[in-house]
CSV table of C-alpha atoms in Angstrom, one decimal:
chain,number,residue,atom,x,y,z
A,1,UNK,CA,-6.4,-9.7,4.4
A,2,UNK,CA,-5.0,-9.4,7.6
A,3,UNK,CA,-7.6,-9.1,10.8
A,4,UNK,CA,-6.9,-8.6,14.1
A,5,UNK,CA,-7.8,-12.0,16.0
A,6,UNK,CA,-6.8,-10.3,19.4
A,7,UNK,CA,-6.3,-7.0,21.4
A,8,UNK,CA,-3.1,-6.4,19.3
A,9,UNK,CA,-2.5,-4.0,16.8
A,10,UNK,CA,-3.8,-5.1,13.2
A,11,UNK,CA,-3.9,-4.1,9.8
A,12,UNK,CA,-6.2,-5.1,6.4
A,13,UNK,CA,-4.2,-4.8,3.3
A,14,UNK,CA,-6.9,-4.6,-0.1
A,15,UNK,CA,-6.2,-4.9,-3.8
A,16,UNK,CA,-7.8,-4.6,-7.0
A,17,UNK,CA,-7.3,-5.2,-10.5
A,18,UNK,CA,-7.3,-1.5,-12.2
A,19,UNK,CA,-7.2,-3.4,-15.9
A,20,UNK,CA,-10.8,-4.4,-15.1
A,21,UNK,CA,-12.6,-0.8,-15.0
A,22,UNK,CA,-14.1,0.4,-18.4
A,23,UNK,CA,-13.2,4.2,-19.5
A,24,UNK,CA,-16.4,5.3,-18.2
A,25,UNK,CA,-16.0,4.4,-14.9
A,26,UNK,CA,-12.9,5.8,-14.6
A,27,UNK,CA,-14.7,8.8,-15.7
A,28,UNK,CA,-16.9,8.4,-13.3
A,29,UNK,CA,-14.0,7.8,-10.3
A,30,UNK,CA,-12.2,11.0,-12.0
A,31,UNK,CA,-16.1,13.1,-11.1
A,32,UNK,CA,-15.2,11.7,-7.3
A,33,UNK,CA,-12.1,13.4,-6.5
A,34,UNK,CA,-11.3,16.4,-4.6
A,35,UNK,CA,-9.7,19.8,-5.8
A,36,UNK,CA,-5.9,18.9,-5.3
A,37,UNK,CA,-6.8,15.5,-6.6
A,38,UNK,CA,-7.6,16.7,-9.4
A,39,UNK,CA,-4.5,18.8,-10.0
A,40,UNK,CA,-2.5,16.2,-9.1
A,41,UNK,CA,-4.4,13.7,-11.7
A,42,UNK,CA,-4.3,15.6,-14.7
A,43,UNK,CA,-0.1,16.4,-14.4
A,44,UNK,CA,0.4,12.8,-14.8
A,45,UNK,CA,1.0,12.4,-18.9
A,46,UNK,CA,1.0,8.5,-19.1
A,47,UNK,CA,-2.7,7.1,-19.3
A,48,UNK,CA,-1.5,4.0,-16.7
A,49,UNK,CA,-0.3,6.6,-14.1
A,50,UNK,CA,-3.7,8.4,-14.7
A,51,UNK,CA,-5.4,4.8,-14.0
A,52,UNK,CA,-3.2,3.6,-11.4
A,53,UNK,CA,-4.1,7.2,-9.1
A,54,UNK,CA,-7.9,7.0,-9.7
A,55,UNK,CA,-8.1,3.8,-8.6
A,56,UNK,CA,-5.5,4.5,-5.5
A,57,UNK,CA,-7.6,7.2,-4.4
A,58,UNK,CA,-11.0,5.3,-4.6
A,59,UNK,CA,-9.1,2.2,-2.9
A,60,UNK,CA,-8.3,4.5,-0.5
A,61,UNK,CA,-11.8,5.9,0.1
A,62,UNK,CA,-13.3,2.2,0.3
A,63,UNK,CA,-10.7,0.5,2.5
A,64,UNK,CA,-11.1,3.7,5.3
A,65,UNK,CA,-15.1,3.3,4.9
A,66,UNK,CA,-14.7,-0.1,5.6
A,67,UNK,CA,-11.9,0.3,8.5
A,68,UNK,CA,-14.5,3.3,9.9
A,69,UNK,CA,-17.6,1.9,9.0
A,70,UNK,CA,-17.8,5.4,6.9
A,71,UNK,CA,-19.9,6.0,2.9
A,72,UNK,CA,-16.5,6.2,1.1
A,73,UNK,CA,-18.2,9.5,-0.5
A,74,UNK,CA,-17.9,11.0,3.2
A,75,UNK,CA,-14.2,10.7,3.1
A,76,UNK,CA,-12.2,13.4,1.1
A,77,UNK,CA,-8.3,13.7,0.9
A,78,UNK,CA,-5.9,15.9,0.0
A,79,UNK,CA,-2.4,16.4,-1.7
A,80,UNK,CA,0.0,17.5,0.1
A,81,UNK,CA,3.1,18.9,-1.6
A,82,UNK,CA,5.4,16.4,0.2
A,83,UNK,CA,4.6,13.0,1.3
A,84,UNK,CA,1.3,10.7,1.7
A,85,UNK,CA,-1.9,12.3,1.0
A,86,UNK,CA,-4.3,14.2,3.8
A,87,UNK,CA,-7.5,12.2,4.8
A,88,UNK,CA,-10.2,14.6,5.8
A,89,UNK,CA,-13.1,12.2,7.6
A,90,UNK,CA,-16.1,13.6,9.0
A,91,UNK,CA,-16.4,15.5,12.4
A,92,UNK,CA,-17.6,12.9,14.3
A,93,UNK,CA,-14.2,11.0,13.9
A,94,UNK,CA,-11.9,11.3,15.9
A,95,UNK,CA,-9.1,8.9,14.8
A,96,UNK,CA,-6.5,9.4,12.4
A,97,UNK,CA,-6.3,5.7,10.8
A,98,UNK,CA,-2.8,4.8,9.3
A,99,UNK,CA,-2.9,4.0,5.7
A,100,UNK,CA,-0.4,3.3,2.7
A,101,UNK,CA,-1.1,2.6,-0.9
A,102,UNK,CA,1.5,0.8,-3.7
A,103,UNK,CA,1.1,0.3,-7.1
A,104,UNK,CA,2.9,-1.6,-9.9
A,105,UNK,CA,1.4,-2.1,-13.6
A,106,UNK,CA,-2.0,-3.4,-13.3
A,107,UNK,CA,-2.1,-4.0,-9.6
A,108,UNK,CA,-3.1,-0.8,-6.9
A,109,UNK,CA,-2.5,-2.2,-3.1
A,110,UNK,CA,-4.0,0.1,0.1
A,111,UNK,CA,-3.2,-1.2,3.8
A,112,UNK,CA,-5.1,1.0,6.5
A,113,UNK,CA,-4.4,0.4,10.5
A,114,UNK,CA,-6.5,2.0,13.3
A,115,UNK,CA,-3.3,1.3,15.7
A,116,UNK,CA,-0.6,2.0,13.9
A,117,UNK,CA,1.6,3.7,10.9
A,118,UNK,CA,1.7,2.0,7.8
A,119,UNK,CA,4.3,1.3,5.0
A,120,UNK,CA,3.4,-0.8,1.8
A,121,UNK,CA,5.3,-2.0,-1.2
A,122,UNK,CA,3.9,-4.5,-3.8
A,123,UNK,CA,6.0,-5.4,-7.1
A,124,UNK,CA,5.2,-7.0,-10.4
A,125,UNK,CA,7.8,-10.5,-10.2
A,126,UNK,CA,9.6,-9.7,-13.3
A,127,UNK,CA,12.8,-11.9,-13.9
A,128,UNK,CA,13.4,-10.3,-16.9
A,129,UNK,CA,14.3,-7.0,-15.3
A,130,UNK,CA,17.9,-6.0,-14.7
A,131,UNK,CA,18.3,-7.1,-11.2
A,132,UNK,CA,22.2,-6.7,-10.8
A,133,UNK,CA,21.7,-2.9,-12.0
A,134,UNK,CA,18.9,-2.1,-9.9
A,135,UNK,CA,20.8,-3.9,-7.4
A,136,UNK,CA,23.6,-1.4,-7.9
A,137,UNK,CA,21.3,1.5,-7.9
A,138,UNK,CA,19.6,1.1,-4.7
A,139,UNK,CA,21.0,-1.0,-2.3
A,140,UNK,CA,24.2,-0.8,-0.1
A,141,UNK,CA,27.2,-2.8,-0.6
A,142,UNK,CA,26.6,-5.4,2.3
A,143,UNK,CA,22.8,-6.1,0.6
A,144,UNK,CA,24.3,-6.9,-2.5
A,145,UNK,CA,26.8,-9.0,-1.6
A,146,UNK,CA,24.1,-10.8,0.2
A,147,UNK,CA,21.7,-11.0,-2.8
A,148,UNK,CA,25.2,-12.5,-4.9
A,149,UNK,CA,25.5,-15.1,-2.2
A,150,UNK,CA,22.1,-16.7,-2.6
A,151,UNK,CA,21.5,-19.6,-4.8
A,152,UNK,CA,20.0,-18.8,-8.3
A,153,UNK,CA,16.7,-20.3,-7.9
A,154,UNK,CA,15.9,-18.1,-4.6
A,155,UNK,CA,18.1,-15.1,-5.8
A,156,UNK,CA,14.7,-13.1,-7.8
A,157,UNK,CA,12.5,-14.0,-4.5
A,158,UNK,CA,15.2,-12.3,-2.8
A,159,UNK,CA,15.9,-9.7,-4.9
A,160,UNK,CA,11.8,-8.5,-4.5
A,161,UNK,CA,11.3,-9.1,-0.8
A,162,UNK,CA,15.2,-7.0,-0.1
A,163,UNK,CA,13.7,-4.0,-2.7
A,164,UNK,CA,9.9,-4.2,-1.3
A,165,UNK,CA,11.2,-4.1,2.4
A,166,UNK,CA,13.3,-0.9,1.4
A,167,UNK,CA,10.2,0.6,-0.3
A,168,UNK,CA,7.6,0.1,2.3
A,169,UNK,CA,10.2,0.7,5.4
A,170,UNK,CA,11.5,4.4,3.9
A,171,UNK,CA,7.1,4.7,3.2
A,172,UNK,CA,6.9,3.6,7.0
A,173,UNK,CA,9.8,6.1,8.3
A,174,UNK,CA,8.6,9.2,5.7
A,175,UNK,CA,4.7,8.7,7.5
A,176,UNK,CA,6.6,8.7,11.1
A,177,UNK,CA,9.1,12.0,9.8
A,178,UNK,CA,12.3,9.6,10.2
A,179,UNK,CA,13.0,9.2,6.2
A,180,UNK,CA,16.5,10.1,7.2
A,181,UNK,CA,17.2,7.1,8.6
A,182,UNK,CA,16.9,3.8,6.6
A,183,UNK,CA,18.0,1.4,8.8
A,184,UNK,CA,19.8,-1.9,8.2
A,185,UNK,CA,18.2,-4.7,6.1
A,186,UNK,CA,20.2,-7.3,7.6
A,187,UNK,CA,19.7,-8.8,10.6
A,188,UNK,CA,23.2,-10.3,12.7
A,189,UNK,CA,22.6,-13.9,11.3
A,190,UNK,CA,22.7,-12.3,7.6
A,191,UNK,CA,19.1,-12.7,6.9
A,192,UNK,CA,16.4,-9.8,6.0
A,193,UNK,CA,15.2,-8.1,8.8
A,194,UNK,CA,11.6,-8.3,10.0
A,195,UNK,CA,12.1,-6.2,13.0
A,196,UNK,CA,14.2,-3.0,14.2
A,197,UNK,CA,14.0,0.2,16.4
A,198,UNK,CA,10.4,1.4,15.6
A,199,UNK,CA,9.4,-0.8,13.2
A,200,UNK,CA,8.1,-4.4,12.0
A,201,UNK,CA,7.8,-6.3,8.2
A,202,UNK,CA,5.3,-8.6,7.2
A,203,UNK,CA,5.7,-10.3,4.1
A,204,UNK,CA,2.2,-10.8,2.3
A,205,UNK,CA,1.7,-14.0,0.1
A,206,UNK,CA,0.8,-12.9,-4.0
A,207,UNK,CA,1.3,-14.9,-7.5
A,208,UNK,CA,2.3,-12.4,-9.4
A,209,UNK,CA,3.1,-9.7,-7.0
A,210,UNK,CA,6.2,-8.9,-4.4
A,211,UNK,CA,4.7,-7.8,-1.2
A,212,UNK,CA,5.7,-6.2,2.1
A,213,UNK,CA,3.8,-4.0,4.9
A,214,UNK,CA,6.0,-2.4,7.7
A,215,UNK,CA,4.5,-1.0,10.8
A,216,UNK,CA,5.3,0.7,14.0
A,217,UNK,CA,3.8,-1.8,16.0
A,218,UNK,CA,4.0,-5.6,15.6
A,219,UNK,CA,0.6,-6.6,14.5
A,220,UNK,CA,-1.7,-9.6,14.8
A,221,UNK,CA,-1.9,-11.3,11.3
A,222,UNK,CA,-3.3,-14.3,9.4
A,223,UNK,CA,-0.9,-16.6,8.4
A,224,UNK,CA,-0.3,-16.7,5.5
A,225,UNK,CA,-0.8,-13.4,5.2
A,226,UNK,CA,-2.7,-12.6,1.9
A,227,UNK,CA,-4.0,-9.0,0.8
A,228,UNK,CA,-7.9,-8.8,-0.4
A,229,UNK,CA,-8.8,-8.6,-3.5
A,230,UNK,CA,-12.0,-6.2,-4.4
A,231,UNK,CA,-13.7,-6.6,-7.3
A,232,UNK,CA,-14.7,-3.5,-9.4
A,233,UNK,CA,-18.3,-4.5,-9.2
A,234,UNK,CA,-17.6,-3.7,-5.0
A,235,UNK,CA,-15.3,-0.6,-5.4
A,236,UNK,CA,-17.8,0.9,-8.1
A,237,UNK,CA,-20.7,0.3,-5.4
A,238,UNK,CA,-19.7,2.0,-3.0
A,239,UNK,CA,-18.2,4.8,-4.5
A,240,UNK,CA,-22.0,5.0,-5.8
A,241,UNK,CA,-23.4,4.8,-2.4
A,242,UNK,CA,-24.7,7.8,-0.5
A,243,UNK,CA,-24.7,8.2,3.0
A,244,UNK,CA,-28.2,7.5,3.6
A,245,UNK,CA,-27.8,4.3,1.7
A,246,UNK,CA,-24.8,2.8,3.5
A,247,UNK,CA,-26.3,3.5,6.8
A,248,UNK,CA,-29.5,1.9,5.6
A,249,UNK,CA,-27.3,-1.3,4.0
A,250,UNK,CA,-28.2,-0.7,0.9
């Protein structure tokens, strides 16, 4: 989790198992979305991707509420054709939080901000993948050069924080309307960048997971800096909870 320990900017990044829900109760998160949700949901063809949105969208609804100190129910979002999704909070908000959600197999990741735009990329560590090709694929020749220069027992670690930074940074830049720009990953000494012109990287600490948030302002973190983990007994709550409830603390 990352809290804000000052007047600076900060940022809470949560994540939750989606292997530990039953089929019911991702019946019962499927009951919970909104109109365009629900279009959305039901063109996905693979059963994970079905999985992996339900649980984004409810992650999403639980990490604002808790940001807001809003019933997840009272939050509804919706699809846009191109980009992130909408939020749609009650009247009596005023703020527009910044939020960003990742997935990757079993793990869904949402990071929300009340100060500033968010980007965020987690990865399953998988040294079996095809790094050089990916490599090829998606980064420019100077990054790859760089990734053949390190030594082999840091080269994977690289690998996943180079492709997560990429990820979350273009997330970043498409939330800001600048997706046409992807900046340089390498900074003048030949290391990844944690900083350029409008924007910041934090690497988060995971076991099995490659992690990076970007952001448009620097923010005030924990170090390390570790993303929550929810249990489903907590996202199932409070997706149950009514308004009346939460306010009461039930």
């Amino acid at each position: 989790m990352a809290k804000n320990n000052s007047d600076n900017p900060s940022a809470v990044i949560w994540l939750v198992d989606g292997n530990r829900f039953s089929d019911a109760e991702y019946a019962f998160f499927a009951q919970k979305l909104g109109s365009s949700e629900t279009d959305r949901y039901r063109r996905f063809l693979r059963a994970e991707r079905q999985r992996q949105f339900l649980v984004g969208r409810m992650l999403l609804r639980f990490a604002i509420g808790n940001l807001m100190t809003l019933p997840p129910a009272t939050i509804a979002v919706k699809e846009q054709a191109d980009g992130a999704p909408q939020l749609v909070l009650p009247d009596s908000c005023n703020a527009q939080p910044g939020f960003s959600l990742s997935h990757s197999g079993k793990w869904v990741a949402c990071a929300v901000s009340g100060d500033s735009l968010l980007g965020l990329d987690i990865e399953i560590v998988n040294p079996e993948r095809d790094l050089v090709g990916i490599s090829r694929a998606i980064f420019q020749s100077n990054e790859i050069a760089w990734l053949e220069r390190q030594p082999t027992e840091s080269c994977i670690a690289a690998f996943y924080q180079l492709w997560s930074l990429r990820e979350a940074l273009f997330k970043l830049l498409s939330n800001a309307n600048d997706s046409d720009r992807i900046p340089e990953l390498l900074d003048a000494e030949h290391a990844i960048a944690s900083h350029g012109k409008g924007w910041h990287s934090h690497v988060l600490s995971h076991a099995e997971l490659s992690c990076v948030l970007c952001s448009t302002h620097a923010l005030s973190l924990q170090t390390p800096l570790r993303p929550s983990e929810v249990s489903p007994a907590a996202l199932l709550a409070a997706m149950r909870q009514g308004a009346a409830e939460f306010e009461a603390g039930v």
